[in-house]
Coordinates of C-alpha atoms and ligand atoms in Angstrom, one line a residue:
M1259 CA 7.1 0.6 -149.6
S1260 CA 8.9 -1.0 -152.5
A1261 CA 7.1 -1.6 -155.8
P1262 CA 5.5 -4.9 -156.6
R1263 CA 7.7 -7.4 -158.6
L1264 CA 7.4 -7.4 -162.4
S1265 CA 5.4 -10.5 -163.6
D1266 CA 2.7 -11.6 -166.0
R1267 CA 0.2 -10.8 -163.3
T1268 CA 1.5 -7.3 -162.4
L1269 CA 2.4 -6.3 -166.0
R1270 CA -0.9 -4.4 -166.5
A1271 CA 0.0 -2.1 -163.7
A1272 CA 3.2 -0.9 -165.5
R1273 CA 3.3 2.9 -166.0
A1274 CA 2.2 4.4 -169.3
G1275 CA 5.0 4.9 -171.8
V1276 CA 6.7 1.6 -171.2
A1277 CA 6.5 -0.7 -174.2
L1278 CA 5.0 -4.0 -173.1
P1279 CA 5.0 -7.4 -175.0
H1280 CA 2.3 -6.9 -177.7
Y1281 CA 1.4 -10.5 -177.9
P1282 CA -0.3 -13.2 -175.8
R1283 CA 2.6 -14.7 -173.9
E1284 CA 0.8 -17.9 -173.0
A1285 CA 0.6 -18.7 -176.7
V1286 CA 4.3 -18.3 -177.3
E1287 CA 6.1 -21.5 -178.4
V1288 CA 9.8 -22.3 -177.9
G1289 CA 11.6 -22.1 -181.2
V1290 CA 15.0 -21.0 -180.1
V1291 CA 17.4 -22.6 -177.6
H1292 CA 20.0 -20.0 -176.5
F1293 CA 23.3 -20.7 -174.7
G1294 CA 24.5 -17.9 -172.5
P1295 CA 21.6 -15.7 -171.2
G1296 CA 23.9 -12.8 -170.1
A1297 CA 23.0 -9.1 -170.5
F1298 CA 24.1 -9.0 -174.2
H1299 CA 21.7 -11.8 -175.2
R1300 CA 18.8 -10.3 -173.3
A1301 CA 19.5 -6.8 -174.7
H1302 CA 20.1 -7.9 -178.3
Q1303 CA 18.8 -11.2 -179.7
A1304 CA 15.9 -11.5 -177.2
F1305 CA 14.9 -8.0 -178.2
Y1306 CA 14.7 -9.1 -181.9
F1307 CA 12.8 -12.3 -181.1
D1308 CA 10.4 -10.2 -179.0
R1309 CA 9.7 -8.1 -182.1
L1310 CA 9.2 -11.2 -184.2
L1311 CA 6.7 -12.6 -181.7
R1312 CA 4.4 -9.7 -182.4
S1313 CA 3.3 -11.5 -185.6
D1314 CA 4.8 -15.0 -185.3
R1315 CA 4.5 -16.9 -182.0
R1316 CA 7.1 -19.6 -182.9
W1317 CA 10.1 -17.6 -181.6
G1318 CA 10.0 -17.9 -177.8
I1319 CA 13.4 -18.6 -176.3
C1320 CA 14.6 -21.4 -173.9
A1321 CA 17.7 -19.8 -172.4
V1322 CA 20.3 -22.2 -171.1
S1323 CA 23.0 -21.2 -168.6
L1324 CA 25.7 -23.8 -168.5
R1325 CA 26.4 -23.5 -164.8
S1326 CA 25.4 -20.2 -163.1
A1327 CA 21.9 -20.1 -161.6
A1328 CA 21.9 -16.3 -161.2
V1329 CA 19.8 -15.3 -164.2
R1330 CA 17.3 -18.1 -163.6
D1331 CA 16.9 -17.2 -159.9
A1332 CA 16.5 -13.5 -160.7
L1333 CA 14.0 -14.0 -163.5
A1334 CA 11.9 -17.0 -162.3
P1335 CA 9.7 -15.0 -159.9
Q1336 CA 9.1 -12.5 -162.8
D1337 CA 7.8 -15.1 -165.3
W1338 CA 11.1 -14.5 -167.2
L1339 CA 10.1 -10.9 -167.9
Y1340 CA 12.6 -8.1 -167.6
A1341 CA 13.1 -4.5 -168.7
L1342 CA 15.4 -3.3 -171.4
A1343 CA 16.6 0.4 -171.3
E1344 CA 17.7 1.7 -174.7
L1345 CA 19.9 4.7 -174.0
G1346 CA 20.5 7.6 -176.3
E1347 CA 19.1 11.0 -177.2
E1348 CA 15.7 9.5 -176.9
S1349 CA 15.9 6.8 -174.4
R1350 CA 13.1 4.3 -174.1
T1351 CA 12.2 1.4 -171.9
S1352 CA 10.4 -1.8 -172.8
V1353 CA 9.5 -5.1 -171.1
I1354 CA 10.8 -8.1 -173.1
G1355 CA 8.7 -11.2 -173.1
A1356 CA 10.6 -13.5 -175.4
L1357 CA 12.2 -15.7 -172.7
R1358 CA 9.9 -18.7 -172.0
E1359 CA 12.3 -20.3 -169.5
V1360 CA 15.8 -20.2 -168.2
L1361 CA 17.4 -23.5 -167.5
V1362 CA 20.6 -24.3 -165.7
A1363 CA 22.1 -27.1 -167.7
S1364 CA 24.1 -28.7 -164.9
E1365 CA 20.8 -29.0 -162.9
H1366 CA 18.3 -29.8 -165.6
A1367 CA 20.2 -31.8 -168.3
S1368 CA 17.2 -33.8 -169.4
T1369 CA 15.0 -30.7 -170.0
V1370 CA 17.8 -29.1 -172.0
F1371 CA 18.1 -32.2 -174.1
S1372 CA 14.4 -32.4 -174.7
R1373 CA 14.4 -28.8 -175.9
L1374 CA 17.4 -29.5 -178.2
E1375 CA 15.6 -32.6 -179.6
S1376 CA 12.3 -30.9 -180.2
P1377 CA 11.4 -30.4 -183.9
D1378 CA 10.0 -27.1 -182.8
T1379 CA 13.5 -25.9 -181.9
R1380 CA 14.5 -24.4 -185.3
L1381 CA 17.4 -22.3 -184.1
V1382 CA 20.2 -22.6 -181.5
T1383 CA 21.9 -19.3 -180.8
L1384 CA 25.0 -18.7 -178.6
T1385 CA 26.6 -15.9 -176.7
V1386 CA 29.3 -17.6 -174.7
T1387 CA 32.1 -15.1 -175.3
E1388 CA 35.3 -15.7 -177.2
K1389 CA 36.7 -18.1 -174.5
G1390 CA 33.5 -20.2 -174.6
Y1391 CA 34.5 -21.8 -177.9
C1392 CA 37.6 -23.5 -176.4
L1393 CA 39.8 -22.8 -179.4
D1394 CA 43.5 -23.1 -179.8
P1395 CA 45.6 -20.2 -181.4
G1396 CA 44.8 -21.6 -184.9
A1397 CA 41.0 -21.2 -184.1
R1398 CA 40.5 -25.0 -184.1
L1399 CA 39.2 -26.9 -181.1
D1400 CA 41.6 -27.1 -178.2
R1401 CA 41.3 -30.8 -177.3
S1402 CA 43.3 -30.2 -174.2
H1403 CA 40.9 -27.6 -172.8
P1404 CA 39.6 -29.2 -169.5
E1405 CA 35.9 -29.0 -170.5
I1406 CA 36.5 -30.4 -173.9
A1407 CA 38.7 -33.2 -172.5
H1408 CA 35.9 -34.0 -170.1
D1409 CA 33.2 -33.9 -172.9
L1410 CA 35.3 -36.1 -175.2
G1411 CA 35.5 -38.7 -172.4
S1412 CA 31.8 -38.4 -171.5
P1413 CA 30.0 -37.0 -174.5
R1414 CA 26.5 -37.9 -173.1
S1415 CA 27.0 -35.6 -170.1
P1416 CA 28.6 -32.5 -171.5
Q1417 CA 29.9 -29.4 -169.8
S1418 CA 31.0 -27.2 -172.7
A1419 CA 28.7 -25.4 -175.1
I1420 CA 30.4 -27.4 -177.9
G1421 CA 29.6 -30.7 -176.0
W1422 CA 26.0 -29.7 -175.5
L1423 CA 25.5 -28.8 -179.2
A1424 CA 27.2 -32.1 -180.3
E1425 CA 25.0 -34.2 -178.0
G1426 CA 21.9 -32.3 -179.1
L1427 CA 22.7 -32.9 -182.8
R1428 CA 23.6 -36.5 -182.2
R1429 CA 20.2 -37.1 -180.6
R1430 CA 18.4 -35.4 -183.5
R1431 CA 20.3 -37.4 -186.1
A1432 CA 19.6 -40.7 -184.2
Q1433 CA 15.9 -39.9 -184.3
G1434 CA 15.8 -38.7 -187.9
I1435 CA 14.9 -35.2 -186.9
A1436 CA 16.3 -32.4 -189.2
P1437 CA 19.0 -30.4 -187.5
F1438 CA 18.5 -27.0 -186.0
V1439 CA 20.4 -24.0 -187.5
V1440 CA 23.2 -22.8 -185.3
L1441 CA 23.9 -19.1 -184.9
S1442 CA 27.1 -18.0 -183.1
C1443 CA 26.5 -14.4 -181.9
D1444 CA 29.9 -13.8 -180.5
N1445 CA 32.6 -11.4 -181.6
L1446 CA 34.7 -13.9 -183.6
P1447 CA 35.7 -13.5 -187.2
D1448 CA 33.7 -15.9 -189.4
N1449 CA 31.9 -17.0 -186.2
G1450 CA 29.7 -19.5 -188.1
R1451 CA 32.6 -21.4 -189.8
T1452 CA 34.7 -21.2 -186.7
L1453 CA 32.0 -22.9 -184.7
Q1454 CA 31.3 -25.5 -187.4
D1455 CA 35.0 -26.4 -187.5
A1456 CA 35.1 -26.7 -183.7
M1457 CA 32.0 -28.9 -183.8
T1458 CA 33.3 -31.2 -186.5
D1459 CA 36.7 -31.4 -184.7
F1460 CA 34.8 -32.5 -181.6
A1461 CA 32.5 -34.9 -183.3
S1462 CA 35.2 -36.6 -185.4
E1463 CA 36.8 -37.7 -182.1
I1464 CA 33.6 -39.4 -180.9
D1465 CA 31.7 -40.4 -184.1
P1466 CA 33.1 -39.8 -187.6
G1467 CA 29.6 -40.4 -189.0
L1468 CA 28.2 -37.6 -186.8
A1469 CA 31.1 -35.3 -187.9
A1470 CA 30.3 -35.9 -191.6
W1471 CA 26.6 -35.3 -190.9
I1472 CA 27.3 -32.0 -189.2
R1473 CA 29.5 -30.9 -192.1
R1474 CA 26.9 -31.8 -194.6
E1475 CA 23.6 -31.1 -193.0
V1476 CA 24.0 -28.4 -190.3
A1477 CA 24.0 -24.8 -191.2
F1478 CA 26.1 -22.4 -189.3
P1479 CA 25.3 -19.0 -190.8
R1480 CA 27.8 -16.3 -190.0
T1481 CA 26.5 -13.3 -188.0
M1482 CA 27.6 -9.9 -187.0
V1483 CA 26.1 -8.5 -183.7
D1484 CA 26.6 -5.0 -182.5
S1485 CA 25.1 -3.0 -179.6
I1486 CA 27.1 -1.6 -176.7
T1487 CA 25.8 -3.2 -173.5
P1488 CA 27.2 -1.9 -170.2
A1489 CA 26.8 -4.4 -167.4
S1490 CA 23.6 -3.9 -165.3
D1491 CA 24.1 -2.0 -162.1
E1492 CA 22.1 -0.8 -159.1
P1493 CA 21.4 2.7 -160.5
L1494 CA 19.8 0.9 -163.5
R1495 CA 17.7 -1.2 -161.2
R1496 CA 16.5 1.8 -159.4
R1497 CA 15.8 3.8 -162.5
I1498 CA 13.7 1.0 -164.0
E1499 CA 11.7 0.5 -160.8
E1500 CA 10.9 4.2 -160.9
E1501 CA 10.1 4.2 -164.6
I1502 CA 7.8 1.2 -164.8
G1503 CA 6.5 1.2 -161.3
L1504 CA 7.5 -2.5 -160.8
A1505 CA 10.6 -4.0 -159.4
D1506 CA 12.9 -5.9 -161.7
A1507 CA 15.7 -7.9 -160.1
W1508 CA 17.9 -7.9 -163.3
P1509 CA 17.0 -5.4 -166.0
V1510 CA 19.5 -4.8 -168.9
Q1511 CA 20.7 -1.7 -170.7
R1512 CA 22.3 -0.9 -174.0
E1513 CA 22.8 1.9 -176.4
A1514 CA 19.8 2.7 -178.7
F1515 CA 21.8 1.6 -181.7
T1516 CA 21.6 -2.1 -182.5
Q1517 CA 22.5 -4.2 -185.5
W1518 CA 22.2 -7.9 -186.2
V1519 CA 23.3 -9.2 -189.6
I1520 CA 22.8 -12.9 -190.4
E1521 CA 24.2 -14.7 -193.5
R1522 CA 21.6 -15.7 -196.0
S1523 CA 21.2 -19.5 -195.9
P1524 CA 18.6 -21.8 -197.5
Q1525 CA 18.3 -23.6 -194.1
L1526 CA 17.4 -20.4 -192.2
P1527 CA 13.8 -20.9 -191.2
D1528 CA 11.2 -18.7 -192.9
A1529 CA 10.3 -15.7 -190.8
D1530 CA 9.9 -12.0 -191.3
W1531 CA 13.5 -11.3 -190.1
E1532 CA 13.7 -8.0 -191.8
S1533 CA 10.6 -6.6 -190.2
A1534 CA 12.1 -7.4 -186.8
G1535 CA 15.1 -5.2 -187.8
I1536 CA 17.5 -8.1 -188.7
T1537 CA 19.5 -7.8 -191.9
I1538 CA 19.9 -11.0 -193.9
A1539 CA 22.9 -10.6 -196.2
A1540 CA 24.9 -12.7 -198.6
D1541 CA 28.2 -11.1 -197.5
V1542 CA 28.6 -10.8 -193.7
E1543 CA 32.4 -10.8 -193.9
S1544 CA 32.7 -7.1 -194.6
Y1545 CA 30.3 -6.3 -191.8
D1546 CA 32.1 -8.4 -189.3
R1547 CA 35.5 -7.2 -190.3
A1548 CA 34.5 -3.6 -190.0
K1549 CA 32.8 -4.2 -186.7
L1550 CA 35.5 -6.2 -185.0
R1551 CA 38.3 -4.1 -186.2
L1552 CA 36.8 -0.6 -185.8
V1553 CA 34.2 -0.9 -183.0
N1554 CA 35.9 -3.5 -180.9
G1555 CA 39.5 -2.6 -181.8
A1556 CA 38.9 1.0 -180.8
H1557 CA 37.0 -0.1 -177.7
S1558 CA 39.9 -2.2 -176.4
T1559 CA 42.3 0.7 -177.2
L1560 CA 40.2 3.1 -175.2
A1561 CA 40.1 0.5 -172.4
Y1562 CA 43.8 -0.1 -171.9
L1563 CA 45.0 3.4 -172.7
G1564 CA 42.1 5.0 -170.7
L1565 CA 42.7 2.9 -167.6
L1566 CA 46.4 3.8 -167.7
R1567 CA 45.4 7.4 -167.9
G1568 CA 43.2 7.1 -164.9
R1569 CA 39.8 7.1 -166.7
E1570 CA 37.0 4.8 -165.6
T1571 CA 34.4 4.8 -168.4
V1572 CA 34.3 5.0 -172.2
Q1573 CA 32.6 8.4 -171.9
E1574 CA 35.4 9.7 -169.7
A1575 CA 38.0 8.3 -172.0
M1576 CA 36.3 10.1 -175.0
A1577 CA 36.3 13.3 -173.0
D1578 CA 40.1 13.0 -172.6
A1579 CA 40.9 15.0 -175.8
P1580 CA 44.4 13.6 -176.6
L1581 CA 43.1 10.1 -176.2
A1582 CA 40.0 10.7 -178.3
R1583 CA 42.2 12.2 -181.0
F1584 CA 44.5 9.2 -180.8
V1585 CA 41.7 6.7 -181.2
E1586 CA 40.2 8.6 -184.1
R1587 CA 43.5 8.7 -186.0
L1588 CA 44.0 5.0 -185.2
M1589 CA 40.7 4.2 -186.7
R1590 CA 40.9 6.5 -189.8
E1591 CA 44.6 6.0 -190.7
D1592 CA 45.6 2.6 -189.4
I1593 CA 42.5 0.4 -189.2
A1594 CA 40.3 1.6 -192.0
P1595 CA 42.8 0.6 -194.7
S1596 CA 42.5 -3.0 -193.5
V1597 CA 38.7 -3.0 -193.6
A1598 CA 37.6 -4.7 -196.9
R1599 CA 35.7 -2.6 -199.4
S1600 CA 32.5 -4.3 -200.5
S1601 CA 29.8 -3.6 -203.1
S1602 CA 27.1 -5.1 -200.9
G1603 CA 26.1 -1.9 -199.1
S1604 CA 27.8 -3.0 -195.9
P1605 CA 29.3 -0.4 -193.6
A1606 CA 32.7 -1.0 -195.1
T1607 CA 31.7 0.9 -198.2
D1608 CA 31.7 4.1 -196.2
A1609 CA 34.4 3.6 -193.6
A1610 CA 34.6 7.4 -192.9
G1611 CA 30.8 7.6 -192.1
Y1612 CA 31.0 4.3 -190.1
I1613 CA 33.8 5.8 -188.0
D1614 CA 31.9 9.0 -187.4
A1615 CA 29.0 7.0 -186.1
I1616 CA 31.2 4.9 -183.8
L1617 CA 32.7 8.0 -182.3
R1618 CA 29.2 9.4 -181.6
R1619 CA 28.2 6.1 -180.1
F1620 CA 31.3 6.1 -177.8
R1621 CA 30.3 9.6 -176.7
N1622 CA 26.8 8.6 -175.7
R1623 CA 26.2 10.6 -172.5
E1624 CA 23.4 8.4 -171.3
M1625 CA 25.7 5.5 -170.7
R1626 CA 28.2 4.6 -168.1
H1627 CA 30.3 1.9 -169.6
L1628 CA 33.2 0.8 -167.5
L1629 CA 36.5 0.4 -169.3
A1630 CA 37.3 -2.4 -166.9
Q1631 CA 34.4 -4.5 -168.4
I1632 CA 36.0 -4.1 -171.9
A1633 CA 39.5 -4.9 -170.5
W1634 CA 38.5 -8.4 -169.5
D1635 CA 39.8 -11.4 -171.5
G1636 CA 42.4 -9.3 -173.4
S1637 CA 44.3 -12.4 -174.5
K1638 CA 41.3 -13.6 -176.4
K1639 CA 40.1 -10.2 -177.7
L1640 CA 43.4 -8.7 -178.9
P1641 CA 44.1 -11.2 -181.7
V1642 CA 40.7 -10.6 -183.3
R1643 CA 40.4 -6.9 -182.7
L1644 CA 43.9 -5.6 -183.3
I1645 CA 46.6 -8.2 -184.1
A1646 CA 45.0 -9.2 -187.4
T1647 CA 45.1 -5.6 -188.5
V1648 CA 48.7 -5.3 -187.5
Q1649 CA 49.6 -8.4 -189.5
E1650 CA 47.9 -6.9 -192.6
A1651 CA 49.5 -3.5 -192.1
L1652 CA 53.0 -5.1 -192.0
Q1653 CA 52.3 -7.2 -195.1
A1654 CA 51.2 -4.1 -196.9
G1655 CA 54.2 -2.1 -195.7
R1656 CA 52.2 0.3 -193.6
P1657 CA 53.5 1.7 -190.3
V1658 CA 52.4 -0.1 -187.1
G1659 CA 53.6 2.4 -184.5
R1660 CA 50.2 3.6 -183.6
L1661 CA 48.7 0.1 -183.7
A1662 CA 51.4 -1.0 -181.3
M1663 CA 50.1 1.4 -178.6
P1664 CA 47.1 -0.5 -177.4
L1665 CA 49.1 -3.8 -177.4
A1666 CA 51.8 -2.2 -175.2
A1667 CA 49.0 -0.6 -173.1
W1668 CA 47.6 -4.0 -172.5
M1669 CA 51.0 -5.2 -171.3
R1670 CA 51.4 -2.3 -169.0
F1671 CA 47.8 -2.9 -167.7
V1672 CA 48.5 -6.6 -167.0
A1673 CA 51.8 -5.7 -165.2
R1674 CA 50.0 -3.1 -163.1
Q1675 CA 47.2 -5.4 -162.1
A1676 CA 49.7 -8.2 -161.3
Q1677 CA 51.9 -5.9 -159.2
R1678 CA 48.9 -4.4 -157.4
R1679 CA 47.6 -8.0 -156.8
V1680 CA 44.3 -7.2 -158.5
P1681 CA 42.9 -10.3 -160.1
I1682 CA 43.2 -10.4 -163.9
V1683 CA 40.0 -11.5 -165.6
D1684 CA 41.3 -13.6 -168.4
P1685 CA 41.3 -17.3 -169.4
S1686 CA 45.2 -17.0 -169.3
A1687 CA 45.1 -15.2 -165.9
D1688 CA 47.7 -17.4 -164.2
R1689 CA 50.3 -17.0 -167.0
L1690 CA 49.6 -13.3 -167.2
Q1691 CA 49.9 -12.9 -163.5
R1692 CA 53.4 -14.5 -163.6
I1693 CA 54.6 -12.4 -166.5
G1694 CA 53.1 -9.2 -165.1
S1695 CA 54.7 -9.8 -161.7
A1696 CA 58.1 -10.2 -163.3
C1697 CA 57.9 -7.0 -165.2
S1698 CA 60.5 -4.3 -164.4
G1699 CA 59.2 -1.5 -166.6
E1700 CA 62.1 -1.9 -169.1
E1701 CA 60.8 -2.5 -172.6
N1702 CA 63.6 -4.8 -173.7
R1703 CA 63.0 -7.2 -170.8
D1704 CA 59.2 -7.0 -170.4
V1705 CA 57.9 -6.9 -174.0
P1706 CA 59.7 -10.1 -175.1
R1707 CA 58.1 -12.0 -172.3
F1708 CA 54.6 -11.0 -173.5
L1709 CA 55.5 -11.7 -177.1
E1710 CA 56.2 -15.3 -176.1
L1711 CA 52.5 -15.8 -175.5
D1712 CA 51.8 -17.6 -178.7
S1713 CA 48.1 -17.7 -178.1
V1714 CA 48.1 -13.9 -178.4
F1715 CA 51.0 -13.2 -180.7
P1716 CA 51.5 -15.6 -183.6
P1717 CA 55.2 -16.6 -183.5
A1718 CA 55.8 -15.5 -187.1
L1719 CA 54.6 -12.0 -186.0
A1720 CA 56.5 -11.9 -182.8
A1721 CA 59.7 -12.7 -184.7
Q1722 CA 59.3 -9.7 -187.0
K1723 CA 61.8 -7.1 -185.8
P1724 CA 59.8 -4.0 -186.9
F1725 CA 56.8 -5.3 -185.0
A1726 CA 58.8 -6.1 -181.8
A1727 CA 60.5 -2.7 -182.0
A1728 CA 57.3 -0.8 -182.4
V1729 CA 55.8 -2.5 -179.4
Q1730 CA 58.9 -1.8 -177.3
A1731 CA 58.9 1.8 -178.4
A1732 CA 55.2 2.1 -177.4
Y1733 CA 55.8 0.3 -174.1
A1734 CA 58.7 2.7 -173.3
A1735 CA 56.6 5.7 -174.2
L1736 CA 53.8 4.4 -171.9
S1737 CA 56.1 4.8 -168.8
D1738 CA 54.3 8.2 -169.0
P1739 CA 50.8 7.4 -170.2
M1740 CA 49.7 11.0 -170.1
A1741 CA 52.4 12.1 -172.6
A1742 CA 52.4 8.9 -174.7
V1743 CA 49.4 9.4 -176.9
D1744 CA 50.5 12.9 -177.9
S1745 CA 53.8 11.9 -179.3
D1746 CA 53.3 11.9 -183.0
E1747 CA 56.8 10.9 -184.0
L1748 CA 56.4 7.5 -182.4
H1749 CA 53.3 6.6 -184.4
T1750 CA 54.8 7.0 -187.8
R1751 CA 58.0 5.2 -187.1
V1752 CA 58.1 1.5 -188.0
Ligands
CS2_454 C1 33.2 -4.6 -175.9 C2 32.0 -5.2 -176.7 O1 33.3 -5.6 -173.8 C3 33.8 -5.5 -174.9 O2 34.9 -6.1 -175.1 O3 34.1 -4.1 -176.9 O4 31.2 -6.0 -175.8 C4 31.2 -4.2 -177.5 O5 30.6 -3.3 -176.6 C5 30.2 -4.8 -178.4 O6 30.8 -5.8 -179.2 C6 29.5 -3.8 -179.2 O7 28.7 -4.4 -180.1

């Protein structure tokens, strides 16, 4: 017989050893509206709000999914409860109670608006992935993006996260309600400013007064979020059912390590953020630079090179000794010099120690993190994770041969997917499919086609001969991916 379903009613029957919400859930108020209730939000921000709720009941979450009903349908019968497995040397499982509701925006627009308008809503947080910001290559709003074009035409019935935020803010302003604080929790450099720019670009098209008000009154503190969150799978569901003795349709898992840094801002509501484990810092820049370039840059490198070398998970890629050595050298010799030094106690002050910790995290044996998950959306991830580092290296006169390897590996990966007719998960999938299908394996024909993608490679970079030559050399070497990462000569040549 299968276990009873997790819910407020059955929670008391959970097995001993599982951490349960230590607060009366019925007293929890909604103080946060969150866009994008995927696994990362539920494993990360919701975990921190769950901790805050132990002593402050204002921080319940109304989670909004723009279109998909999957999370809502899985969690509704569970009173929005779900299990979080933290995986490491000492794994632990807890039940998170911070979600108060999950709304599907396209079905319940008026409820979403009433949450956005409520003075109790003090924070709006977002995890909508890089592509959810609808940005152009210059990191400004892409007005030709179909959802943005729709929302500019019908701003009262939005489809994009930007459109929802703008309409929520417009309504608050019209009613004289102070704005909420907006926290972007996606892996974008200067995510707060980037979102604020996109919001003002949007608002200036529909109402310049609103745009000026957003600039002046709405705080968009910068954040850095970090915790490796493999997608939920059937073994996790089974494991959780066994551990807690209750069935959970959609538990989540992440590594035990987790970090959330939020920029200090006078508008940030008063709360005991630090006791929940959140770091409030004046300088988030050095944190997010180090995190995006080292954690995410190395992750994408492992993904593309690992997949070409027949590996399936991060753990397998790290057990592939030449590949692990390559990634370590890339981090220490090529990326670390571009990670700003700071006096604020951020990880950047100790790049070597930070890298040691990342390598340990990648080797976490309790996790099964698919390289294919990291490989998604490469056209949006590479500019932030690796290309910015390449540009700085070239400016500083450092070699870029090693940094060119993951870029060339991405090209080979795209070509392989296209030629095997495996769908490419990427907002530029159609274009990548066309380029990939036309690839012949010859570096001087294939690489220039990819370098023409100006949303990935800034034209001024693509035009630099040493850069194009380094990518071509790496691409040629990757005709034999097993030998490629061992060839040292390649990596030092510019
Ligand atoms: C990963 C990230 O899927 C990916 O692209 O690189 O999700 C990574 O696990 C997190 O940013 C770690 O904080």
